[in-house]
Each structure stands twice: as C-alpha cells, then as structure tokens.
Amino acid sequence: MASHSSREHVMSIGIIGAGAIGTALAERLVAAGENVLISNSRGPDTLAGLVSAAGPGLTAVTVKEAAAQDVVVLAVPWKRLKDAVGATGLTDWAGRIVIDTTNPLGPPDFKVANLGGRTSSEVVADLVPGAKLVKAFNTLPPHVLGANPRSESGRRVIFLSGDDAGANDRITRLIERAGWAAVDLGPLATGGRLQQFPGGPLPTLSLLKEN
C-alpha cells in the first residue's frame, strides 16, 4: 500500500493563470517532478509553446479542469480574480487547498484595492468558499521565483500563511520538495499581513536559508 507521503507527492496541482508568476511556478514545480496542469482564460491551445518548453509534467487544460485538482494556484491579476474564480464554475471548493499568489493592485493604473482593513487573502478566501486558503509565492518577482532556488549559500525562502494548519503543512512540504525553504507565518490575519503588498515588510525581501 502506498504511503501517505508518496500519495501526496503525486498529487496534481492546477494553476489558474499563465502570466509571469503562473509560468514561473509551473516550470519550477515541473522541474521538481510535480504533476502540473496550467490554464488561462484563452484556452489550452494558446499554451502549447509553454507546455512544449517545460516538457513532461506540464499539461494545458481549461480553467475548470485546473480547479478540479487537489491543490489549485490562483496566479491572475487582482482585477481579473473574480472573473477567473467565476470561470471555475465552483460554488463549494470542498476542502481543496487554494494557494493565493495575488497582490491587491495591478495594471493599468496599479492603484491599491480598498480591502476594508482586511488582508487581501482574507478577501480572496471569501471568493473560494469551502477552500483551505494558503498565501504563498506573492513576495518575490517572477524572475527570482522561477530561478533555481538552491545556491552554494543556501535555499531561497518562500513565506506562507493560512488558517488551516494541515494545509499550511502540506504546502510547506511542497515548497521544500521543489527546493525552496518554507517559512510558515501562521494565520492569514497576521502572517498574511506580513506578506501583504503593498504595506507588509516581507514583499521584495529576497532571503536565503543557509545550508
């Protein structure tokens, strides 16, 4: 019988959004041996070049197919977030882990969204009822996120936060398997605020955990 860890290792990861962050994550996770399904609003055919470059392990799918996976990554601009979530057709995320990589601003004006004093991930959590939301991968620029996380000096740090300890632990292990060093900041109301961009102290802070 397969162990829990081996079953977890072959879990499928769906990414909604194939921009700079979605692409960087897809390529890094595939390089680590994960099974990744990536989607965008224009359809799988438009992702043929990305899939070909990434090689085995990356599959282009519809948004609905990406949202059906064990772990779902939201990697779309803030202004497109509601439409992207709506395109999944889900009204109950049924315990799936959703990784929120978003920041509450974006083109064309880069005006910061009015969050009513909440963290952006608390707002995102309302869009995915029934999900276990984990904030991660939002503090580094795409070129750093997509680079080899290991160096002679150490491993690139990835911050995460979330209100479900089990989900945080599972994403911590995913981050570590991909070669990064995970730092769990705790619940969204506190950890998410540290990760918040703009306003938090951690965004753009590129740290290495010594070997």
PDB file of N, CA and C in Angstrom, residues 87-166:
ATOM      1  N   ALA A  87     -15.024  31.552 -13.524  1.00  0.00           N
ATOM      2  CA  ALA A  87     -14.875  30.631 -14.655  1.00  0.00           C
ATOM      3  C   ALA A  87     -14.689  29.185 -14.218  1.00  0.00           C
ATOM      4  N   THR A  88     -14.369  28.962 -12.941  1.00  0.00           N
ATOM      5  CA  THR A  88     -14.225  27.588 -12.449  1.00  0.00           C
ATOM      6  C   THR A  88     -15.573  26.891 -12.334  1.00  0.00           C
ATOM      7  N   GLY A  89     -16.646  27.676 -12.178  1.00  0.00           N
ATOM      8  CA  GLY A  89     -17.970  27.104 -12.000  1.00  0.00           C
ATOM      9  C   GLY A  89     -18.215  26.539 -10.618  1.00  0.00           C
ATOM     10  N   LEU A  90     -17.259  26.721  -9.705  1.00  0.00           N
ATOM     11  CA  LEU A  90     -17.388  26.151  -8.367  1.00  0.00           C
ATOM     12  C   LEU A  90     -18.065  27.128  -7.408  1.00  0.00           C
ATOM     13  N   THR A  91     -19.009  26.611  -6.648  1.00  0.00           N
ATOM     14  CA  THR A  91     -19.602  27.385  -5.552  1.00  0.00           C
ATOM     15  C   THR A  91     -19.185  26.829  -4.199  1.00  0.00           C
ATOM     16  N   ASP A  92     -18.630  25.627  -4.197  1.00  0.00           N
ATOM     17  CA  ASP A  92     -18.092  25.000  -2.991  1.00  0.00           C
ATOM     18  C   ASP A  92     -16.784  24.326  -3.382  1.00  0.00           C
ATOM     19  N   TRP A  93     -15.689  24.782  -2.789  1.00  0.00           N
ATOM     20  CA  TRP A  93     -14.373  24.255  -3.141  1.00  0.00           C
ATOM     21  C   TRP A  93     -14.029  22.983  -2.379  1.00  0.00           C
ATOM     22  N   ALA A  94     -14.925  22.541  -1.534  1.00  0.00           N
ATOM     23  CA  ALA A  94     -14.921  21.187  -0.959  1.00  0.00           C
ATOM     24  C   ALA A  94     -13.582  20.765  -0.360  1.00  0.00           C
ATOM     25  N   GLY A  95     -12.975  21.654   0.390  1.00  0.00           N
ATOM     26  CA  GLY A  95     -11.760  21.299   1.106  1.00  0.00           C
ATOM     27  C   GLY A  95     -10.478  21.336   0.302  1.00  0.00           C
ATOM     28  N   ARG A  96     -10.549  21.743  -0.986  1.00  0.00           N
ATOM     29  CA  ARG A  96      -9.320  21.870  -1.765  1.00  0.00           C
ATOM     30  C   ARG A  96      -8.403  22.927  -1.133  1.00  0.00           C
ATOM     31  N   ILE A  97      -7.118  22.726  -1.314  1.00  0.00           N
ATOM     32  CA  ILE A  97      -6.163  23.754  -0.923  1.00  0.00           C
ATOM     33  C   ILE A  97      -6.026  24.734  -2.084  1.00  0.00           C
ATOM     34  N   VAL A  98      -6.223  26.001  -1.802  1.00  0.00           N
ATOM     35  CA  VAL A  98      -6.060  27.051  -2.806  1.00  0.00           C
ATOM     36  C   VAL A  98      -4.886  27.934  -2.380  1.00  0.00           C
ATOM     37  N   ILE A  99      -3.891  28.037  -3.249  1.00  0.00           N
ATOM     38  CA  ILE A  99      -2.744  28.896  -2.991  1.00  0.00           C
ATOM     39  C   ILE A  99      -2.987  30.252  -3.648  1.00  0.00           C
ATOM     40  N   ASP A 100      -2.979  31.280  -2.834  1.00  0.00           N
ATOM     41  CA  ASP A 100      -3.219  32.645  -3.312  1.00  0.00           C
ATOM     42  C   ASP A 100      -1.882  33.345  -3.519  1.00  0.00           C
ATOM     43  N   THR A 101      -1.529  33.621  -4.776  1.00  0.00           N
ATOM     44  CA  THR A 101      -0.285  34.325  -5.089  1.00  0.00           C
ATOM     45  C   THR A 101      -0.516  35.799  -5.392  1.00  0.00           C
ATOM     46  N   THR A 102      -1.754  36.265  -5.269  1.00  0.00           N
ATOM     47  CA  THR A 102      -2.114  37.592  -5.772  1.00  0.00           C
ATOM     48  C   THR A 102      -1.694  38.726  -4.839  1.00  0.00           C
ATOM     49  N   ASN A 103      -1.584  39.895  -5.426  1.00  0.00           N
ATOM     50  CA  ASN A 103      -1.401  41.139  -4.678  1.00  0.00           C
ATOM     51  C   ASN A 103      -2.485  42.115  -5.128  1.00  0.00           C
ATOM     52  N   PRO A 104      -3.013  42.950  -4.195  1.00  0.00           N
ATOM     53  CA  PRO A 104      -4.212  43.741  -4.494  1.00  0.00           C
ATOM     54  C   PRO A 104      -3.947  45.025  -5.265  1.00  0.00           C
ATOM     55  N   LEU A 105      -3.256  44.894  -6.379  1.00  0.00           N
ATOM     56  CA  LEU A 105      -3.044  46.015  -7.282  1.00  0.00           C
ATOM     57  C   LEU A 105      -2.603  45.442  -8.617  1.00  0.00           C
ATOM     58  N   GLY A 106      -2.582  46.266  -9.633  1.00  0.00           N
ATOM     59  CA  GLY A 106      -2.181  45.754 -10.936  1.00  0.00           C
ATOM     60  C   GLY A 106      -2.444  46.753 -12.031  1.00  0.00           C
ATOM     61  N   PRO A 107      -2.071  46.376 -13.260  1.00  0.00           N
ATOM     62  CA  PRO A 107      -2.264  47.283 -14.387  1.00  0.00           C
ATOM     63  C   PRO A 107      -3.735  47.519 -14.651  1.00  0.00           C
ATOM     64  N   PRO A 108      -4.096  48.612 -15.297  1.00  0.00           N
ATOM     65  CA  PRO A 108      -3.165  49.576 -15.906  1.00  0.00           C
ATOM     66  C   PRO A 108      -2.690  50.686 -14.964  1.00  0.00           C
ATOM     67  N   ASP A 109      -3.408  50.911 -13.850  1.00  0.00           N
ATOM     68  CA  ASP A 109      -3.074  52.069 -13.018  1.00  0.00           C
ATOM     69  C   ASP A 109      -2.307  51.699 -11.745  1.00  0.00           C
ATOM     70  N   PHE A 110      -2.251  50.407 -11.407  1.00  0.00           N
ATOM     71  CA  PHE A 110      -1.556  49.928 -10.209  1.00  0.00           C
ATOM     72  C   PHE A 110      -2.067  50.610  -8.936  1.00  0.00           C
ATOM     73  N   LYS A 111      -3.331  50.952  -8.945  1.00  0.00           N
ATOM     74  CA  LYS A 111      -3.962  51.521  -7.760  1.00  0.00           C
ATOM     75  C   LYS A 111      -4.267  50.404  -6.775  1.00  0.00           C
ATOM     76  N   VAL A 112      -3.966  50.640  -5.510  1.00  0.00           N
ATOM     77  CA  VAL A 112      -4.185  49.626  -4.480  1.00  0.00           C
ATOM     78  C   VAL A 112      -5.673  49.488  -4.205  1.00  0.00           C
ATOM     79  N   ALA A 113      -6.154  48.250  -4.189  1.00  0.00           N
ATOM     80  CA  ALA A 113      -7.567  47.993  -3.944  1.00  0.00           C
ATOM     81  C   ALA A 113      -7.943  48.335  -2.507  1.00  0.00           C
ATOM     82  N   ASN A 114      -9.176  48.775  -2.317  1.00  0.00           N
ATOM     83  CA  ASN A 114      -9.701  49.050  -0.982  1.00  0.00           C
ATOM     84  C   ASN A 114     -10.156  47.735  -0.363  1.00  0.00           C
ATOM     85  N   LEU A 115      -9.439  47.274   0.652  1.00  0.00           N
ATOM     86  CA  LEU A 115      -9.708  45.977   1.263  1.00  0.00           C
ATOM     87  C   LEU A 115     -10.493  46.090   2.561  1.00  0.00           C
ATOM     88  N   GLY A 116     -10.878  47.294   2.939  1.00  0.00           N
ATOM     89  CA  GLY A 116     -11.660  47.478   4.151  1.00  0.00           C
ATOM     90  C   GLY A 116     -10.937  47.050   5.417  1.00  0.00           C
ATOM     91  N   GLY A 117      -9.612  47.195   5.420  1.00  0.00           N
ATOM     92  CA  GLY A 117      -8.834  46.852   6.599  1.00  0.00           C
ATOM     93  C   GLY A 117      -8.461  45.383   6.708  1.00  0.00           C
ATOM     94  N   ARG A 118      -8.898  44.565   5.759  1.00  0.00           N
ATOM     95  CA  ARG A 118      -8.577  43.135   5.791  1.00  0.00           C
ATOM     96  C   ARG A 118      -7.326  42.873   4.957  1.00  0.00           C
ATOM     97  N   THR A 119      -6.754  41.683   5.120  1.00  0.00           N
ATOM     98  CA  THR A 119      -5.679  41.291   4.221  1.00  0.00           C
ATOM     99  C   THR A 119      -6.288  40.863   2.890  1.00  0.00           C
ATOM    100  N   SER A 120      -5.488  40.914   1.839  1.00  0.00           N
ATOM    101  CA  SER A 120      -6.008  40.525   0.527  1.00  0.00           C
ATOM    102  C   SER A 120      -6.442  39.066   0.514  1.00  0.00           C
ATOM    103  N   SER A 121      -5.727  38.206   1.230  1.00  0.00           N
ATOM    104  CA  SER A 121      -6.094  36.790   1.224  1.00  0.00           C
ATOM    105  C   SER A 121      -7.374  36.508   1.997  1.00  0.00           C
ATOM    106  N   GLU A 122      -7.685  37.323   2.979  1.00  0.00           N
ATOM    107  CA  GLU A 122      -8.981  37.175   3.636  1.00  0.00           C
ATOM    108  C   GLU A 122     -10.101  37.506   2.650  1.00  0.00           C
ATOM    109  N   VAL A 123      -9.856  38.490   1.785  1.00  0.00           N
ATOM    110  CA  VAL A 123     -10.822  38.824   0.742  1.00  0.00           C
ATOM    111  C   VAL A 123     -10.919  37.679  -0.266  1.00  0.00           C
ATOM    112  N   VAL A 124      -9.775  37.136  -0.676  1.00  0.00           N
ATOM    113  CA  VAL A 124      -9.761  36.021  -1.624  1.00  0.00           C
ATOM    114  C   VAL A 124     -10.475  34.804  -1.037  1.00  0.00           C
ATOM    115  N   ALA A 125     -10.292  34.567   0.243  1.00  0.00           N
ATOM    116  CA  ALA A 125     -10.927  33.414   0.890  1.00  0.00           C
ATOM    117  C   ALA A 125     -12.442  33.451   0.725  1.00  0.00           C
ATOM    118  N   ASP A 126     -13.021  34.641   0.727  1.00  0.00           N
ATOM    119  CA  ASP A 126     -14.471  34.754   0.536  1.00  0.00           C
ATOM    120  C   ASP A 126     -14.891  34.342  -0.875  1.00  0.00           C
ATOM    121  N   LEU A 127     -13.973  34.434  -1.842  1.00  0.00           N
ATOM    122  CA  LEU A 127     -14.287  34.077  -3.224  1.00  0.00           C
ATOM    123  C   LEU A 127     -14.243  32.570  -3.460  1.00  0.00           C
ATOM    124  N   VAL A 128     -13.611  31.834  -2.542  1.00  0.00           N
ATOM    125  CA  VAL A 128     -13.453  30.383  -2.727  1.00  0.00           C
ATOM    126  C   VAL A 128     -14.009  29.641  -1.502  1.00  0.00           C
ATOM    127  N   PRO A 129     -15.325  29.750  -1.259  1.00  0.00           N
ATOM    128  CA  PRO A 129     -15.912  29.131  -0.066  1.00  0.00           C
ATOM    129  C   PRO A 129     -15.655  27.635  -0.023  1.00  0.00           C
ATOM    130  N   GLY A 130     -15.296  27.164   1.151  1.00  0.00           N
ATOM    131  CA  GLY A 130     -15.018  25.742   1.321  1.00  0.00           C
ATOM    132  C   GLY A 130     -13.577  25.365   1.079  1.00  0.00           C
ATOM    133  N   ALA A 131     -12.760  26.316   0.609  1.00  0.00           N
ATOM    134  CA  ALA A 131     -11.351  26.036   0.345  1.00  0.00           C
ATOM    135  C   ALA A 131     -10.509  26.270   1.599  1.00  0.00           C
ATOM    136  N   LYS A 132      -9.357  25.626   1.618  1.00  0.00           N
ATOM    137  CA  LYS A 132      -8.342  25.896   2.629  1.00  0.00           C
ATOM    138  C   LYS A 132      -7.309  26.793   1.957  1.00  0.00           C
ATOM    139  N   LEU A 133      -7.350  28.072   2.277  1.00  0.00           N
ATOM    140  CA  LEU A 133      -6.543  29.048   1.562  1.00  0.00           C
ATOM    141  C   LEU A 133      -5.165  29.194   2.200  1.00  0.00           C
ATOM    142  N   VAL A 134      -4.148  29.195   1.361  1.00  0.00           N
ATOM    143  CA  VAL A 134      -2.772  29.414   1.798  1.00  0.00           C
ATOM    144  C   VAL A 134      -2.181  30.541   0.959  1.00  0.00           C
ATOM    145  N   LYS A 135      -1.675  31.559   1.610  1.00  0.00           N
ATOM    146  CA  LYS A 135      -0.997  32.652   0.916  1.00  0.00           C
ATOM    147  C   LYS A 135       0.466  32.271   0.723  1.00  0.00           C
ATOM    148  N   ALA A 136       0.947  32.333  -0.519  1.00  0.00           N
ATOM    149  CA  ALA A 136       2.344  31.993  -0.792  1.00  0.00           C
ATOM    150  C   ALA A 136       2.739  32.520  -2.160  1.00  0.00           C
ATOM    151  N   PHE A 137       4.029  32.635  -2.387  1.00  0.00           N
ATOM    152  CA  PHE A 137       4.602  32.980  -3.691  1.00  0.00           C
ATOM    153  C   PHE A 137       4.258  34.392  -4.169  1.00  0.00           C
ATOM    154  N   ASN A 138       3.869  35.275  -3.268  1.00  0.00           N
ATOM    155  CA  ASN A 138       3.492  36.630  -3.694  1.00  0.00           C
ATOM    156  C   ASN A 138       4.560  37.672  -3.411  1.00  0.00           C
ATOM    157  N   THR A 139       5.632  37.295  -2.719  1.00  0.00           N
ATOM    158  CA  THR A 139       6.589  38.313  -2.250  1.00  0.00           C
ATOM    159  C   THR A 139       7.822  38.456  -3.134  1.00  0.00           C
ATOM    160  N   LEU A 140       8.002  37.564  -4.111  1.00  0.00           N
ATOM    161  CA  LEU A 140       9.180  37.613  -4.966  1.00  0.00           C
ATOM    162  C   LEU A 140       8.790  37.904  -6.411  1.00  0.00           C
ATOM    163  N   PRO A 141       9.625  38.632  -7.150  1.00  0.00           N
ATOM    164  CA  PRO A 141       9.337  38.859  -8.571  1.00  0.00           C
ATOM    165  C   PRO A 141       9.475  37.560  -9.362  1.00  0.00           C
ATOM    166  N   PRO A 142       8.817  37.462 -10.497  1.00  0.00           N
ATOM    167  CA  PRO A 142       8.805  36.206 -11.245  1.00  0.00           C
ATOM    168  C   PRO A 142      10.180  35.656 -11.601  1.00  0.00           C
ATOM    169  N   HIS A 143      11.118  36.524 -11.965  1.00  0.00           N
ATOM    170  CA  HIS A 143      12.431  36.021 -12.379  1.00  0.00           C
ATOM    171  C   HIS A 143      13.185  35.389 -11.214  1.00  0.00           C
ATOM    172  N   VAL A 144      12.927  35.853 -10.002  1.00  0.00           N
ATOM    173  CA  VAL A 144      13.543  35.240  -8.827  1.00  0.00           C
ATOM    174  C   VAL A 144      12.806  33.952  -8.467  1.00  0.00           C
ATOM    175  N   LEU A 145      11.490  34.007  -8.533  1.00  0.00           N
ATOM    176  CA  LEU A 145      10.682  32.830  -8.213  1.00  0.00           C
ATOM    177  C   LEU A 145      10.992  31.666  -9.152  1.00  0.00           C
ATOM    178  N   GLY A 146      11.234  31.957 -10.415  1.00  0.00           N
ATOM    179  CA  GLY A 146      11.470  30.917 -11.396  1.00  0.00           C
ATOM    180  C   GLY A 146      12.896  30.419 -11.464  1.00  0.00           C
ATOM    181  N   ALA A 147      13.802  31.092 -10.767  1.00  0.00           N
ATOM    182  CA  ALA A 147      15.208  30.694 -10.798  1.00  0.00           C
ATOM    183  C   ALA A 147      15.445  29.481  -9.896  1.00  0.00           C
ATOM    184  N   ASN A 148      16.590  28.845 -10.092  1.00  0.00           N
ATOM    185  CA  ASN A 148      16.972  27.716  -9.230  1.00  0.00           C
ATOM    186  C   ASN A 148      16.972  28.183  -7.779  1.00  0.00           C
ATOM    187  N   PRO A 149      16.178  27.566  -6.903  1.00  0.00           N
ATOM    188  CA  PRO A 149      16.101  28.043  -5.521  1.00  0.00           C
ATOM    189  C   PRO A 149      17.319  27.688  -4.682  1.00  0.00           C
ATOM    190  N   ARG A 150      18.165  26.810  -5.197  1.00  0.00           N
ATOM    191  CA  ARG A 150      19.350  26.367  -4.451  1.00  0.00           C
ATOM    192  C   ARG A 150      20.606  27.076  -4.960  1.00  0.00           C
ATOM    193  N   SER A 151      21.461  27.457  -4.032  1.00  0.00           N
ATOM    194  CA  SER A 151      22.749  28.032  -4.385  1.00  0.00           C
ATOM    195  C   SER A 151      23.779  27.523  -3.389  1.00  0.00           C
ATOM    196  N   GLU A 152      25.032  27.894  -3.602  1.00  0.00           N
ATOM    197  CA  GLU A 152      26.070  27.476  -2.660  1.00  0.00           C
ATOM    198  C   GLU A 152      25.823  28.049  -1.272  1.00  0.00           C
ATOM    199  N   SER A 153      25.148  29.189  -1.215  1.00  0.00           N
ATOM    200  CA  SER A 153      24.922  29.857   0.073  1.00  0.00           C
ATOM    201  C   SER A 153      23.718  29.305   0.827  1.00  0.00           C
ATOM    202  N   GLY A 154      22.723  28.772   0.087  1.00  0.00           N
ATOM    203  CA  GLY A 154      21.530  28.271   0.754  1.00  0.00           C
ATOM    204  C   GLY A 154      20.360  28.146  -0.192  1.00  0.00           C
ATOM    205  N   ARG A 155      19.153  28.111   0.385  1.00  0.00           N
ATOM    206  CA  ARG A 155      17.930  27.957  -0.401  1.00  0.00           C
ATOM    207  C   ARG A 155      17.065  29.210  -0.269  1.00  0.00           C
ATOM    208  N   ARG A 156      16.414  29.580  -1.390  1.00  0.00           N
ATOM    209  CA  ARG A 156      15.548  30.758  -1.411  1.00  0.00           C
ATOM    210  C   ARG A 156      14.355  30.554  -0.484  1.00  0.00           C
ATOM    211  N   VAL A 157      14.044  31.536   0.330  1.00  0.00           N
ATOM    212  CA  VAL A 157      12.946  31.458   1.295  1.00  0.00           C
ATOM    213  C   VAL A 157      11.626  31.811   0.625  1.00  0.00           C
ATOM    214  N   ILE A 158      10.617  30.971   0.889  1.00  0.00           N
ATOM    215  CA  ILE A 158       9.237  31.246   0.473  1.00  0.00           C
ATOM    216  C   ILE A 158       8.381  31.353   1.723  1.00  0.00           C
ATOM    217  N   PHE A 159       7.695  32.472   1.881  1.00  0.00           N
ATOM    218  CA  PHE A 159       6.799  32.667   3.013  1.00  0.00           C
ATOM    219  C   PHE A 159       5.422  32.122   2.681  1.00  0.00           C
ATOM    220  N   LEU A 160       4.734  31.618   3.710  1.00  0.00           N
ATOM    221  CA  LEU A 160       3.353  31.194   3.525  1.00  0.00           C
ATOM    222  C   LEU A 160       2.567  31.465   4.798  1.00  0.00           C
ATOM    223  N   SER A 161       1.260  31.599   4.641  1.00  0.00           N
ATOM    224  CA  SER A 161       0.376  31.751   5.796  1.00  0.00           C
ATOM    225  C   SER A 161      -0.987  31.200   5.433  1.00  0.00           C
ATOM    226  N   GLY A 162      -1.731  30.795   6.451  1.00  0.00           N
ATOM    227  CA  GLY A 162      -3.059  30.237   6.224  1.00  0.00           C
ATOM    228  C   GLY A 162      -3.702  29.855   7.533  1.00  0.00           C
ATOM    229  N   ASP A 163      -5.025  29.713   7.513  1.00  0.00           N
ATOM    230  CA  ASP A 163      -5.773  29.444   8.737  1.00  0.00           C
ATOM    231  C   ASP A 163      -5.945  27.960   9.042  1.00  0.00           C
ATOM    232  N   ASP A 164      -5.555  27.091   8.109  1.00  0.00           N
ATOM    233  CA  ASP A 164      -5.664  25.650   8.327  1.00  0.00           C
ATOM    234  C   ASP A 164      -4.252  25.087   8.465  1.00  0.00           C
ATOM    235  N   ALA A 165      -3.917  24.607   9.663  1.00  0.00           N
ATOM    236  CA  ALA A 165      -2.551  24.140   9.933  1.00  0.00           C
ATOM    237  C   ALA A 165      -2.163  22.971   9.040  1.00  0.00           C
ATOM    238  N   GLY A 166      -3.114  22.083   8.758  1.00  0.00           N
ATOM    239  CA  GLY A 166      -2.826  20.946   7.903  1.00  0.00           C
ATOM    240  C   GLY A 166      -2.495  21.370   6.485  1.00  0.00           C
TER     241      GLY A 166
END
